[in-house]
């Protein structure tokens, strides 16, 4: 099963240094039955893109708690065995939990398939989205528009071998 784990660049650096994300439990996003029903599509690529976008939104929330982190959304795509990522059945209809799964233990970086990260030109919009999250959560339509503006930026795809360069441990 492909899962999408929301991160920040500092959290990615920690995982790179440790060789794993963890300890668990970890929150990730995947193509769950509730996400399939919400998105109304049988196209697995579209469904995985929806799960990736859910993880990108969760990355914004992580950034809100890390004021010193670069304002770039980070999502790690990884493959885990079926059953290793479990959706909470009590939150299946909760719109805020669509696609959300829990991974009980640490996730070795060797299971990572790719990393998705905003480009530098997204930082201004991502910073504005982080600042607007609270108001958007309370129903402010203008703030929600700002949060949605971060989604106008496509996350860039990076191979796992490029993680050292992303976190500043690679060659200059």
Tab-separated table of C-alpha atoms in Angstrom:
chain	number	residue	atom	x	y	z
A	1	UNK	CA	0.000	0.000	0.000
A	2	UNK	CA	1.284	3.457	-0.892
A	3	UNK	CA	1.093	5.962	1.948
A	4	UNK	CA	1.835	9.687	2.013
A	5	UNK	CA	3.426	10.977	5.202
A	6	UNK	CA	3.251	14.729	5.877
A	7	UNK	CA	6.542	16.242	7.003
A	8	UNK	CA	8.548	19.443	7.120
A	9	UNK	CA	12.142	19.845	5.953
A	10	UNK	CA	13.485	19.638	9.556
A	11	UNK	CA	11.480	16.439	10.131
A	12	UNK	CA	12.781	15.010	6.873
A	13	UNK	CA	16.328	15.842	8.026
A	14	UNK	CA	15.712	14.036	11.335
A	15	UNK	CA	14.365	10.988	9.497
A	16	UNK	CA	17.332	11.030	7.132
A	17	UNK	CA	19.788	11.132	10.046
A	18	UNK	CA	17.940	8.320	11.870
A	19	UNK	CA	17.236	6.230	8.777
A	20	UNK	CA	13.555	6.100	9.677
A	21	UNK	CA	10.464	8.097	10.532
A	22	UNK	CA	9.303	7.398	14.002
A	23	UNK	CA	8.722	6.222	16.504
A	24	UNK	CA	5.134	5.340	15.715
A	25	UNK	CA	2.325	5.771	15.601
A	26	UNK	CA	2.611	7.897	12.472
A	27	UNK	CA	-0.194	9.717	10.681
A	28	UNK	CA	-0.219	9.249	6.929
A	29	UNK	CA	-2.704	9.414	4.062
A	30	UNK	CA	-3.667	6.695	1.602
A	31	UNK	CA	-6.427	5.587	-0.715
A	32	UNK	CA	-8.985	4.463	1.847
A	33	UNK	CA	-12.599	3.384	1.222
A	34	UNK	CA	-13.808	6.756	2.568
A	35	UNK	CA	-11.468	8.649	0.214
A	36	UNK	CA	-12.685	6.537	-2.725
A	37	UNK	CA	-16.284	7.323	-1.840
A	38	UNK	CA	-15.603	11.037	-1.369
A	39	UNK	CA	-13.575	11.393	-4.573
A	40	UNK	CA	-15.911	9.206	-6.653
A	41	UNK	CA	-13.254	7.837	-8.974
A	42	UNK	CA	-11.868	4.441	-9.880
A	43	UNK	CA	-8.682	5.928	-11.347
A	44	UNK	CA	-5.958	4.937	-8.866
A	45	UNK	CA	-3.650	7.744	-10.004
A	46	UNK	CA	-6.347	10.351	-9.299
A	47	UNK	CA	-7.059	8.767	-5.915
A	48	UNK	CA	-3.371	8.705	-4.980
A	49	UNK	CA	-3.081	12.347	-6.033
A	50	UNK	CA	-6.017	13.154	-3.720
A	51	UNK	CA	-4.261	11.324	-0.850
A	52	UNK	CA	-1.042	13.236	-1.622
A	53	UNK	CA	-2.962	16.521	-1.458
A	54	UNK	CA	-4.478	15.537	1.899
A	55	UNK	CA	-0.940	14.907	3.186
A	56	UNK	CA	0.211	18.268	1.783
A	57	UNK	CA	-2.545	19.986	3.777
A	58	UNK	CA	-1.397	18.117	6.888
A	59	UNK	CA	2.147	19.331	6.156
A	60	UNK	CA	0.810	22.913	6.339
A	61	UNK	CA	-0.468	22.132	9.831
A	62	UNK	CA	2.947	20.785	10.844
A	63	UNK	CA	4.552	23.974	9.532
A	64	UNK	CA	2.235	26.000	11.775
A	65	UNK	CA	3.922	24.338	14.754
A	66	UNK	CA	7.453	24.920	13.425
A	67	UNK	CA	7.894	28.673	12.960
A	68	UNK	CA	11.581	28.355	12.039
A	69	UNK	CA	11.054	25.752	9.302
A	70	UNK	CA	11.265	26.713	5.627
A	71	UNK	CA	7.765	27.353	4.347
A	72	UNK	CA	7.669	24.359	2.030
A	73	UNK	CA	5.245	21.458	2.235
A	74	UNK	CA	6.948	18.056	2.342
A	75	UNK	CA	5.315	14.674	1.749
A	76	UNK	CA	7.145	11.344	1.835
A	77	UNK	CA	5.601	8.630	-0.354
A	78	UNK	CA	6.323	5.127	0.940
A	79	UNK	CA	5.185	1.589	0.363
A	80	UNK	CA	4.062	-0.392	3.388
A	81	UNK	CA	2.577	-3.877	3.626
A	82	UNK	CA	-1.207	-4.079	3.378
A	83	UNK	CA	-2.583	-3.876	6.899
A	84	UNK	CA	0.342	-1.792	8.198
A	85	UNK	CA	-1.644	1.413	7.600
A	86	UNK	CA	-5.073	1.399	9.220
A	87	UNK	CA	-7.904	3.914	8.932
A	88	UNK	CA	-9.873	4.751	12.073
A	89	UNK	CA	-13.368	3.323	11.431
A	90	UNK	CA	-14.915	5.859	13.819
A	91	UNK	CA	-13.632	8.750	11.697
A	92	UNK	CA	-14.535	7.329	8.287
A	93	UNK	CA	-17.182	9.963	7.575
A	94	UNK	CA	-15.244	12.855	9.120
A	95	UNK	CA	-14.275	15.139	6.208
A	96	UNK	CA	-11.124	16.173	8.070
A	97	UNK	CA	-9.944	12.563	8.258
A	98	UNK	CA	-10.503	11.517	4.641
A	99	UNK	CA	-7.649	9.246	3.617
A	100	UNK	CA	-6.028	9.408	7.057
A	101	UNK	CA	-4.330	6.238	8.252
A	102	UNK	CA	-2.117	5.293	11.195
A	103	UNK	CA	1.099	3.343	10.962
A	104	UNK	CA	1.813	1.665	14.306
A	105	UNK	CA	5.605	1.582	14.204
A	106	UNK	CA	8.548	3.436	12.758
A	107	UNK	CA	8.801	3.645	8.974
A	108	UNK	CA	12.269	2.834	7.563
A	109	UNK	CA	13.373	5.339	4.924
A	110	UNK	CA	14.281	2.321	2.804
A	111	UNK	CA	10.515	1.950	2.228
A	112	UNK	CA	10.322	5.453	0.762
A	113	UNK	CA	9.478	5.660	-2.931
A	114	UNK	CA	9.872	9.430	-3.351
A	115	UNK	CA	9.683	12.789	-1.632
A	116	UNK	CA	7.399	15.594	-2.790
A	117	UNK	CA	8.444	19.148	-1.833
A	118	UNK	CA	7.353	22.656	-2.747
A	119	UNK	CA	9.740	24.685	-4.873
A	120	UNK	CA	11.204	27.868	-3.443
A	121	UNK	CA	8.728	30.019	-5.372
A	122	UNK	CA	5.867	28.530	-3.316
A	123	UNK	CA	7.230	29.729	0.030
A	124	UNK	CA	5.339	33.034	0.079
A	125	UNK	CA	1.963	31.366	-0.608
A	126	UNK	CA	2.699	28.497	1.784
A	127	UNK	CA	3.637	30.972	4.543
A	128	UNK	CA	0.381	32.874	3.956
A	129	UNK	CA	-1.562	29.590	4.040
A	130	UNK	CA	0.062	28.588	7.336
A	131	UNK	CA	-0.865	31.972	8.828
A	132	UNK	CA	-4.472	31.641	7.596
A	133	UNK	CA	-5.113	28.081	8.860
A	134	UNK	CA	-6.700	29.072	12.173
A	135	UNK	CA	-9.169	31.494	10.615
A	136	UNK	CA	-9.976	29.018	7.822
A	137	UNK	CA	-10.700	26.343	10.424
A	138	UNK	CA	-13.215	28.729	11.980
A	139	UNK	CA	-15.102	29.239	8.722
A	140	UNK	CA	-13.463	32.382	7.326
A	141	UNK	CA	-13.933	32.065	3.562
A	142	UNK	CA	-11.186	34.564	2.748
A	143	UNK	CA	-8.730	32.625	4.903
A	144	UNK	CA	-9.806	29.370	3.237
A	145	UNK	CA	-9.076	30.969	-0.129
A	146	UNK	CA	-5.539	31.747	1.079
A	147	UNK	CA	-5.068	28.171	2.353
A	148	UNK	CA	-6.334	26.809	-0.960
A	149	UNK	CA	-3.824	29.073	-2.726
A	150	UNK	CA	-0.987	26.836	-1.533
A	151	UNK	CA	-2.537	24.038	-3.600
A	152	UNK	CA	-1.933	26.112	-6.734
A	153	UNK	CA	1.694	25.026	-6.390
A	154	UNK	CA	2.472	21.504	-7.507
A	155	UNK	CA	4.779	19.581	-5.233
A	156	UNK	CA	7.983	18.628	-6.998
A	157	UNK	CA	9.027	14.974	-7.144
A	158	UNK	CA	12.417	13.948	-5.776
A	159	UNK	CA	14.042	10.517	-5.741
A	160	UNK	CA	14.999	9.247	-2.305
A	161	UNK	CA	18.671	9.583	-3.290
A	162	UNK	CA	18.106	13.346	-3.406
A	163	UNK	CA	17.060	13.609	0.266
A	164	UNK	CA	20.605	14.632	1.377
A	165	UNK	CA	20.463	17.586	-0.997
A	166	UNK	CA	16.985	18.578	0.197
A	167	UNK	CA	18.008	18.619	3.840
A	168	UNK	CA	21.420	20.203	3.331
A	169	UNK	CA	23.568	17.107	3.929
A	170	UNK	CA	24.467	16.593	0.291
A	171	UNK	CA	27.075	18.096	-2.002
A	172	UNK	CA	26.718	21.802	-2.632
